[in-house]
mmCIF file with all atom_site columns, C-alpha atoms in Angstrom:
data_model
loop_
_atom_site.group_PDB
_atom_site.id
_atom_site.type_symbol
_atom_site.label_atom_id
_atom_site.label_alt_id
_atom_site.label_comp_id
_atom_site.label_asym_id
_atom_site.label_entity_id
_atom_site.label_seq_id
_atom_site.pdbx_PDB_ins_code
_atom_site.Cartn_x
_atom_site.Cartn_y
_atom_site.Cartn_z
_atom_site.occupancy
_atom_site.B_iso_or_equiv
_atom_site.pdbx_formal_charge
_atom_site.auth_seq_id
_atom_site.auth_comp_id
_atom_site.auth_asym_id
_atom_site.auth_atom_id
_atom_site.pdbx_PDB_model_num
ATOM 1   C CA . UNK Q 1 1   ? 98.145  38.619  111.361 1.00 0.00 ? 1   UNK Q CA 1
ATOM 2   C CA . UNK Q 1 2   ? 95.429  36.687  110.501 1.00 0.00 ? 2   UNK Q CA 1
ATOM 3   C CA . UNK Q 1 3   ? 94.607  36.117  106.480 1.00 0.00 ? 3   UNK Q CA 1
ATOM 4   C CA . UNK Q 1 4   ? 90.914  36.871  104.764 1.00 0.00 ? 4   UNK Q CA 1
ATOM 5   C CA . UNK Q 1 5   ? 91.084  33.130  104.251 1.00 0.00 ? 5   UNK Q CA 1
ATOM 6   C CA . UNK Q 1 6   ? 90.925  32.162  108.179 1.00 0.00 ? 6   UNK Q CA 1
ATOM 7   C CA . UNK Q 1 7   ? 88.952  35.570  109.274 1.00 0.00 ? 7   UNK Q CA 1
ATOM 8   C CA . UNK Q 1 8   ? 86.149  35.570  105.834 1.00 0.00 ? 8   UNK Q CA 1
ATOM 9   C CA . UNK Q 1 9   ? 86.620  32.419  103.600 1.00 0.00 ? 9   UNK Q CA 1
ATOM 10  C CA . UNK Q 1 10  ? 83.363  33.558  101.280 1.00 0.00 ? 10  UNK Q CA 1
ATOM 11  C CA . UNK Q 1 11  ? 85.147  37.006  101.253 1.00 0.00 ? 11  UNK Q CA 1
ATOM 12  C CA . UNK Q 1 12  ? 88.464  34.887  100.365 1.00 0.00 ? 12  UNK Q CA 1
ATOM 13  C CA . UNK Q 1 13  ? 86.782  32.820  97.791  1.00 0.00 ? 13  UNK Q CA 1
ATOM 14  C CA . UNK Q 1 14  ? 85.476  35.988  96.392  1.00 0.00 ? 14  UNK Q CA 1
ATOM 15  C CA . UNK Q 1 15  ? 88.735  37.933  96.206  1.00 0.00 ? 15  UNK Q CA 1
ATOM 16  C CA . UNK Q 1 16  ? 90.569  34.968  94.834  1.00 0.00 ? 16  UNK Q CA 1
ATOM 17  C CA . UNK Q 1 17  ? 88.149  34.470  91.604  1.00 0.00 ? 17  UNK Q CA 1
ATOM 18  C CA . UNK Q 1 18  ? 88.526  38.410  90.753  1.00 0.00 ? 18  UNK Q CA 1
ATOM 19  C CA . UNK Q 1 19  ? 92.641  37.741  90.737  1.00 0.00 ? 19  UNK Q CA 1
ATOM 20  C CA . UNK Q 1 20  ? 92.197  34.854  88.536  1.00 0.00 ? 20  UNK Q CA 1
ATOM 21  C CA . UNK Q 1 21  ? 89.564  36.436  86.351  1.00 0.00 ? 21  UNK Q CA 1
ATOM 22  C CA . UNK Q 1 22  ? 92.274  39.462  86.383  1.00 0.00 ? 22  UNK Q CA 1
ATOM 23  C CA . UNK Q 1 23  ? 94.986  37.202  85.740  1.00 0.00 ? 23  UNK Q CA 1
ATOM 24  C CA . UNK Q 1 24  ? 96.948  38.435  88.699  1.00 0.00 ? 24  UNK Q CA 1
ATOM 25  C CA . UNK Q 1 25  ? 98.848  35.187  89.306  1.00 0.00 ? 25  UNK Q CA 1
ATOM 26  C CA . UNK Q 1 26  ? 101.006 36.757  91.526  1.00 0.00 ? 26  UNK Q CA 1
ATOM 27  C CA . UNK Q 1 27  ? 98.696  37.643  93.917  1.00 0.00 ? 27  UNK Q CA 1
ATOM 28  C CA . UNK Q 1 28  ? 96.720  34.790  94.584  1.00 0.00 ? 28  UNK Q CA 1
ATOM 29  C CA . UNK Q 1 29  ? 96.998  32.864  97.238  1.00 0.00 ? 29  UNK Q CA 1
ATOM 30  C CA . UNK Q 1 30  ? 98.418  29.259  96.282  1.00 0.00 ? 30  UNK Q CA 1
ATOM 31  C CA . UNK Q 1 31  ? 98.883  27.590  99.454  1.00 0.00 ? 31  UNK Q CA 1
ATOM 32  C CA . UNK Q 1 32  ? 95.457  28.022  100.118 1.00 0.00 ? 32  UNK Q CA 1
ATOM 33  C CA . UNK Q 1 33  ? 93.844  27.719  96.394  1.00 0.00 ? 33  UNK Q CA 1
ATOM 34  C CA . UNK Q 1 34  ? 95.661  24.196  96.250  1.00 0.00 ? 34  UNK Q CA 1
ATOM 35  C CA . UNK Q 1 35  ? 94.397  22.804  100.344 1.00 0.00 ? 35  UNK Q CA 1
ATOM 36  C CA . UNK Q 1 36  ? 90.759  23.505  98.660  1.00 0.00 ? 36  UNK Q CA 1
ATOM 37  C CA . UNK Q 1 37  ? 90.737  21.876  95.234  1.00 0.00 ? 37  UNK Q CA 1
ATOM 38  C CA . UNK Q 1 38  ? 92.289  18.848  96.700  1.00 0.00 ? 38  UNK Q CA 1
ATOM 39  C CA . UNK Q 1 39  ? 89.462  19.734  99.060  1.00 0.00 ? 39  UNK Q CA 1
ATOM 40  C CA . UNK Q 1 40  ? 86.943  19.639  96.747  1.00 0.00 ? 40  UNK Q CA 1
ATOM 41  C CA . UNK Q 1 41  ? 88.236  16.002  95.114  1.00 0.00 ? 41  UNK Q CA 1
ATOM 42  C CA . UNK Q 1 42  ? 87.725  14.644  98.119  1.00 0.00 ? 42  UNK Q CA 1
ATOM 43  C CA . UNK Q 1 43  ? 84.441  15.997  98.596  1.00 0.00 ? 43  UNK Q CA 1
ATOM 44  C CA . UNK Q 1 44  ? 83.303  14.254  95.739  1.00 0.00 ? 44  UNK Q CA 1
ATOM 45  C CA . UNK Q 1 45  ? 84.894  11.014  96.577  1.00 0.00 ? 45  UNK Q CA 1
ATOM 46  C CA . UNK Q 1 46  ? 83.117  11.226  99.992  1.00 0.00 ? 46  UNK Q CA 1
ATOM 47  C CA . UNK Q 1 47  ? 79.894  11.859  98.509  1.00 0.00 ? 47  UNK Q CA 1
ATOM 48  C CA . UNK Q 1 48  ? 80.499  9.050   96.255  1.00 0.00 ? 48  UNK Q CA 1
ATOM 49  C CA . UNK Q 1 49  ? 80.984  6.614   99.316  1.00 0.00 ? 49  UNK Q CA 1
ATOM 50  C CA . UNK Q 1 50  ? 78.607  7.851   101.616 1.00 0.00 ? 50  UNK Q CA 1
ATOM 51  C CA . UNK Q 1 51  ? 75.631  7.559   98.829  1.00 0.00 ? 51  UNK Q CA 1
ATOM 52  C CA . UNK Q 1 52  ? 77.103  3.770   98.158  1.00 0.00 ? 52  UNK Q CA 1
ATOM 53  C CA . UNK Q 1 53  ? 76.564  3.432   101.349 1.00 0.00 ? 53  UNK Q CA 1
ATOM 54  C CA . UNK Q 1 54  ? 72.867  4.567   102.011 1.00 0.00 ? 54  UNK Q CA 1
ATOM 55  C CA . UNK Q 1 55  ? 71.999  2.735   98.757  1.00 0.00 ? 55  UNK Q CA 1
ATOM 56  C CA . UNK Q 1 56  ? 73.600  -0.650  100.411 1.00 0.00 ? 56  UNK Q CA 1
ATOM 57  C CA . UNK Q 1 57  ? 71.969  -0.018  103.740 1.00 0.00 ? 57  UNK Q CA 1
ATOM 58  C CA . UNK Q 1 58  ? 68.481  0.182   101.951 1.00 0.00 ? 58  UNK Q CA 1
ATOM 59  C CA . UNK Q 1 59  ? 69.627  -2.398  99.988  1.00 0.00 ? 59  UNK Q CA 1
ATOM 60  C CA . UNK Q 1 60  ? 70.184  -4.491  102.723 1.00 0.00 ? 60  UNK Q CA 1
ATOM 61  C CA . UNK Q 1 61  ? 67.127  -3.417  104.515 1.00 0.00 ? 61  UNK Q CA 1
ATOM 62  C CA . UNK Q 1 62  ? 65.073  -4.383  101.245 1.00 0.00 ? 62  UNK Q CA 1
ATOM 63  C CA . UNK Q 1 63  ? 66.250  -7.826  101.428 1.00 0.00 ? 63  UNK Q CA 1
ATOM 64  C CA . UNK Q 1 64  ? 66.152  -8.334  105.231 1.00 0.00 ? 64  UNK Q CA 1
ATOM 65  C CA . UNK Q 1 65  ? 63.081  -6.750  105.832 1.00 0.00 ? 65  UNK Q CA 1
ATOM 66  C CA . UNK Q 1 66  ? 60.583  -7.944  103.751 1.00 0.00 ? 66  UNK Q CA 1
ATOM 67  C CA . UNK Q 1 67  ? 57.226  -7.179  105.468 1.00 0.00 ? 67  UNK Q CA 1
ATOM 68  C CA . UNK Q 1 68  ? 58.596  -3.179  106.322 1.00 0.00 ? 68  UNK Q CA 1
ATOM 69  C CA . UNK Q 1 69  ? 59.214  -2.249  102.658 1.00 0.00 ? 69  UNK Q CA 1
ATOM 70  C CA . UNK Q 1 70  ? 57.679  0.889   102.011 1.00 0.00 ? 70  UNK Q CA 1
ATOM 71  C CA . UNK Q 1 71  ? 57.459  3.673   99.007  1.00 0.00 ? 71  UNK Q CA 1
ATOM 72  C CA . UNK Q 1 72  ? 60.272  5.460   101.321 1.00 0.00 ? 72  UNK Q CA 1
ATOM 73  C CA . UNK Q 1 73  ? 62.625  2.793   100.965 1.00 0.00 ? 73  UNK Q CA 1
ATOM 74  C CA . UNK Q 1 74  ? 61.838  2.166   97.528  1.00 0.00 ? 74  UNK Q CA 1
ATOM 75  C CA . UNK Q 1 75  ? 61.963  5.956   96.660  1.00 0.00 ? 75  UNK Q CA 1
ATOM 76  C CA . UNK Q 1 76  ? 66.415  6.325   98.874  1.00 0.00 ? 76  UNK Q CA 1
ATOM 77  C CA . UNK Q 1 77  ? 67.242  3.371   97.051  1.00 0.00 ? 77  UNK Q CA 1
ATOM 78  C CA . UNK Q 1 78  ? 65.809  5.196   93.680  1.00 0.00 ? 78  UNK Q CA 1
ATOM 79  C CA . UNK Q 1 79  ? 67.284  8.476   94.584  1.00 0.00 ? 79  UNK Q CA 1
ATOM 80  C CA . UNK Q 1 80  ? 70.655  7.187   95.032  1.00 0.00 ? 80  UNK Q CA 1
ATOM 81  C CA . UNK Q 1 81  ? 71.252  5.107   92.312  1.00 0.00 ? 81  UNK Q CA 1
ATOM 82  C CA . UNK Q 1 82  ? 69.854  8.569   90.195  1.00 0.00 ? 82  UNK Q CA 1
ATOM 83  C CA . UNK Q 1 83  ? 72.341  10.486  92.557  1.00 0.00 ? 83  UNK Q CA 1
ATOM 84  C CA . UNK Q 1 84  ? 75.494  8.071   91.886  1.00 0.00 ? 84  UNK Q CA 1
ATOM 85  C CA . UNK Q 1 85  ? 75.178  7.975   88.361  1.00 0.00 ? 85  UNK Q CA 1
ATOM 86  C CA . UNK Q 1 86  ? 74.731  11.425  87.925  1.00 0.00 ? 86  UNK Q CA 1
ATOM 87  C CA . UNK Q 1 87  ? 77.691  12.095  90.230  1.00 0.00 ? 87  UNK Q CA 1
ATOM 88  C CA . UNK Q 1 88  ? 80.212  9.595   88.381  1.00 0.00 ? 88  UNK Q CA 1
ATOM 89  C CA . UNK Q 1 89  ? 78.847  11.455  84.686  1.00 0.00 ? 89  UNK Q CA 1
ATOM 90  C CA . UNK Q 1 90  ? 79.467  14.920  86.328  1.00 0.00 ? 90  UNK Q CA 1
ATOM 91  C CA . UNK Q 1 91  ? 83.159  12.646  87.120  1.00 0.00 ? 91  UNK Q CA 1
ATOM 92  C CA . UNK Q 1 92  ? 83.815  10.065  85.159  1.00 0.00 ? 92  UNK Q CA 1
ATOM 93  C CA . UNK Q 1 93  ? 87.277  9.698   86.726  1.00 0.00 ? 93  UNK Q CA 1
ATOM 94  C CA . UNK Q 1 94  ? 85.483  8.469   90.270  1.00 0.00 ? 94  UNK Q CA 1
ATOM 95  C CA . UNK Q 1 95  ? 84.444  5.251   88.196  1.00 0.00 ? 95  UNK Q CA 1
ATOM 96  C CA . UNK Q 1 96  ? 87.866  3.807   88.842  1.00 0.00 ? 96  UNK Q CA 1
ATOM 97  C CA . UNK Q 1 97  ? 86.889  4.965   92.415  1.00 0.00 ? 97  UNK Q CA 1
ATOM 98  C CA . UNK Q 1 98  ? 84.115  2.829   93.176  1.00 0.00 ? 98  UNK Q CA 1
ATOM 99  C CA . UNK Q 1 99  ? 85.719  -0.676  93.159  1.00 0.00 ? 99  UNK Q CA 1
ATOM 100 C CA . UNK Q 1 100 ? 87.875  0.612   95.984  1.00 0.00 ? 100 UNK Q CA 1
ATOM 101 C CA . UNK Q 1 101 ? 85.166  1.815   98.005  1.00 0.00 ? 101 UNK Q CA 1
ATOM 102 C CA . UNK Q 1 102 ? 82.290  -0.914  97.389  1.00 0.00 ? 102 UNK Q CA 1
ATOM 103 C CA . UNK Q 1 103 ? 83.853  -2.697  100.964 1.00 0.00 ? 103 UNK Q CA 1
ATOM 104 C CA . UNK Q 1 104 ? 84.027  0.161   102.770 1.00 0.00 ? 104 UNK Q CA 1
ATOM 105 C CA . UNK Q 1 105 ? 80.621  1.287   101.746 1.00 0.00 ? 105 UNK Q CA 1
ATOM 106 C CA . UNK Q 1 106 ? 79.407  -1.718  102.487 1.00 0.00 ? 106 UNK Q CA 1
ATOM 107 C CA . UNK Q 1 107 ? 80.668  -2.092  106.145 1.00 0.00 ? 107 UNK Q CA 1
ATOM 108 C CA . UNK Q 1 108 ? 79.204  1.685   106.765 1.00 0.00 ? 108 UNK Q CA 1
ATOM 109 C CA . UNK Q 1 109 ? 75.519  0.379   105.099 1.00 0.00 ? 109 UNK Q CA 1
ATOM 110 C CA . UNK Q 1 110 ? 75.472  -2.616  107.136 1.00 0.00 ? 110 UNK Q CA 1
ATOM 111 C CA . UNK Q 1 111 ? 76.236  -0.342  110.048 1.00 0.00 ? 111 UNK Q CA 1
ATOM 112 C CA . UNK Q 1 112 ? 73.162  1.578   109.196 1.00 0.00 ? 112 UNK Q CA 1
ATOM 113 C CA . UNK Q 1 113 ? 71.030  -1.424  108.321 1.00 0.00 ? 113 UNK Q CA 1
ATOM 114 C CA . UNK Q 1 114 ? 71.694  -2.961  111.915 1.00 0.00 ? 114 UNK Q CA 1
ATOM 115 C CA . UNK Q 1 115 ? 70.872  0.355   113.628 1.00 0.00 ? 115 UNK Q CA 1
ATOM 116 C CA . UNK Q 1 116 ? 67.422  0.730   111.461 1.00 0.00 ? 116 UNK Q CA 1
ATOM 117 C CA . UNK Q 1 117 ? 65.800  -2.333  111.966 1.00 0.00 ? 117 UNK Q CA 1
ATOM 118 C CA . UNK Q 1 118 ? 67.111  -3.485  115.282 1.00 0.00 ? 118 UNK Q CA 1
ATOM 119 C CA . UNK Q 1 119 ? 68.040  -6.257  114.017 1.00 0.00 ? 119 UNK Q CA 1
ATOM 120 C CA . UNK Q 1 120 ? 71.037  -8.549  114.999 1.00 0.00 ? 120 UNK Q CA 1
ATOM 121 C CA . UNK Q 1 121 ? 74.456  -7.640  113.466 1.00 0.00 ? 121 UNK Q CA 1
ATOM 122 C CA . UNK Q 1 122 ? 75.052  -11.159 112.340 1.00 0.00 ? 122 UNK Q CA 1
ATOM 123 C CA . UNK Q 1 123 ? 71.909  -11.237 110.482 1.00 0.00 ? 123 UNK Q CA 1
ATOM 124 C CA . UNK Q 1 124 ? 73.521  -9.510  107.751 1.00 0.00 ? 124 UNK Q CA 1
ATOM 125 C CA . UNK Q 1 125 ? 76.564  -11.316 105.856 1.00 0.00 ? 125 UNK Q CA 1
ATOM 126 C CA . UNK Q 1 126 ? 79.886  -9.518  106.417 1.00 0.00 ? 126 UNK Q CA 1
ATOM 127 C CA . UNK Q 1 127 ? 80.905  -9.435  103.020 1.00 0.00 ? 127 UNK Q CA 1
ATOM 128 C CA . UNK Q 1 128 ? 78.440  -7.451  100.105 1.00 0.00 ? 128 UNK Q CA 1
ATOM 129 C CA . UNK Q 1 129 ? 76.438  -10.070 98.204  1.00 0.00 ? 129 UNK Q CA 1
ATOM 130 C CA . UNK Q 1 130 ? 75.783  -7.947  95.116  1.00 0.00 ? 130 UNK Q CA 1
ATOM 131 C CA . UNK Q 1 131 ? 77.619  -7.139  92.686  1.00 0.00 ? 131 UNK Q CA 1
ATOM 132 C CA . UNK Q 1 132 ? 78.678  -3.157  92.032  1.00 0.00 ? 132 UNK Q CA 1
ATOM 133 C CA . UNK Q 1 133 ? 76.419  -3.609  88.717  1.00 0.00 ? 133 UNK Q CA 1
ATOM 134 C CA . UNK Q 1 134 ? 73.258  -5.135  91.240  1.00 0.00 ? 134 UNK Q CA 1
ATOM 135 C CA . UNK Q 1 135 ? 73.847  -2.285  93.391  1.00 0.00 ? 135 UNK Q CA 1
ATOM 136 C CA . UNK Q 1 136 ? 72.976  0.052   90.640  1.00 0.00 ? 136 UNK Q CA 1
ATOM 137 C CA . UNK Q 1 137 ? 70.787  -1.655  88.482  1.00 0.00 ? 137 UNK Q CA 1
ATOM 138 C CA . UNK Q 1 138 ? 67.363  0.198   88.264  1.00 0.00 ? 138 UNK Q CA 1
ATOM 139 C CA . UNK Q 1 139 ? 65.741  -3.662  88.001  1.00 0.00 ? 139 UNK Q CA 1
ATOM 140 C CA . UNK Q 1 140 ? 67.602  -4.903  91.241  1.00 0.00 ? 140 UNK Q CA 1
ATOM 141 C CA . UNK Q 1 141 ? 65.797  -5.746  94.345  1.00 0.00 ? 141 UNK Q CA 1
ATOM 142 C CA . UNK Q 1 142 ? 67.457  -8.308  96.468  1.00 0.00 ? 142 UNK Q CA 1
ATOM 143 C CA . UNK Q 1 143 ? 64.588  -10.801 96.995  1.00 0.00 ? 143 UNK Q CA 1
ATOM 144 C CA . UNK Q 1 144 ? 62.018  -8.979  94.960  1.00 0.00 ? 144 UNK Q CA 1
ATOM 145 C CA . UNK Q 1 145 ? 59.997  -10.322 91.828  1.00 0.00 ? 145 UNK Q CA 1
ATOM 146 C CA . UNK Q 1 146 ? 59.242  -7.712  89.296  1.00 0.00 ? 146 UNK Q CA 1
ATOM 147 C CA . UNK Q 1 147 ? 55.371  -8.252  89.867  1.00 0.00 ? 147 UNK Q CA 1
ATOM 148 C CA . UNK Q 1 148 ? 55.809  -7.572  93.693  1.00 0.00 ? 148 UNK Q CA 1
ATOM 149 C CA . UNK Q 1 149 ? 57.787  -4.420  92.850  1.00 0.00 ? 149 UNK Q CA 1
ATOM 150 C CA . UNK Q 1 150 ? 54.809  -3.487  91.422  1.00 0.00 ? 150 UNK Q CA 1
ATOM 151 C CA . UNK Q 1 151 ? 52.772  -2.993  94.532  1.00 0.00 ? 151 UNK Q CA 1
ATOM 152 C CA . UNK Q 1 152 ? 54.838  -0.246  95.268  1.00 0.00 ? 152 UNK Q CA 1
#
């Protein structure tokens, strides 16, 4: 017999909030309440790395790509550094997080970078130049001035 959980998960969700609002502890269903907040950690930590890794890519794109840069580019790399932050204050235990993921998130933005601008896979280096505080520093712009960040 098949469980709420596999046939209705909103339905399960649902059911499972009354019980603990109820304090029926006896009735909930562990198994399943545990697989999903470990579920939801790592939802977080996936978010984390995936926006790393857009911000990089852009990043990367910034730097490489000097005659495309455009208000769009300038506007993901803004939205993701505001996105980051705001994720790691919601979670201030991810911090710790983000030094293990800065290679990682590096190798998927250089991914994207390559398959953006057509442009050779070697052009970019294979290790991340900046530093976790360049990547979200407001003021950083891989070869940008402040006056030419201006124009945009």
């Amino acid at each position: 017999m098949q469980s709420l959980y596999e046939t209705d998960f909103y339905g399960w969700t649902k059911q499972q909030v009354q019980l603990l609002r109820n304090k029926q502890w006896n009735q909930l269903d562990l198994n399943y309440l545990i697989e999903e907040i470990e579920s939801l950690g790592r939802q977080e930590r996936q978010q984390l790395r995936n926006r790393l890794s857009i911000l990089i890519a852009h990043l990367l794109k910034w730097e490489y790509q000097p005659t495309k840069r455009s208000r769009s580019w300038l506007a993901t790399i803004r939205v993701q550094r505001r996105d980051i932050l705001r994720l790691l204050k919601d979670n201030p235990s991810l911090k710790p997080y983000l030094l293990e993921i800065v290679s990682d998130s590096y190798e998927n933005g250089r991914d994207l970078a390559v398959a953006e601008t057509n442009l050779p896979f070697k052009t970019f280096p294979s290790e991340c130049l900046y530093t976790l505080e360049e990547v979200l520093d407001n003021c950083f712009y891989p070869g940008e001035s402040s006056k030419e960040l201006e124009e945009y």
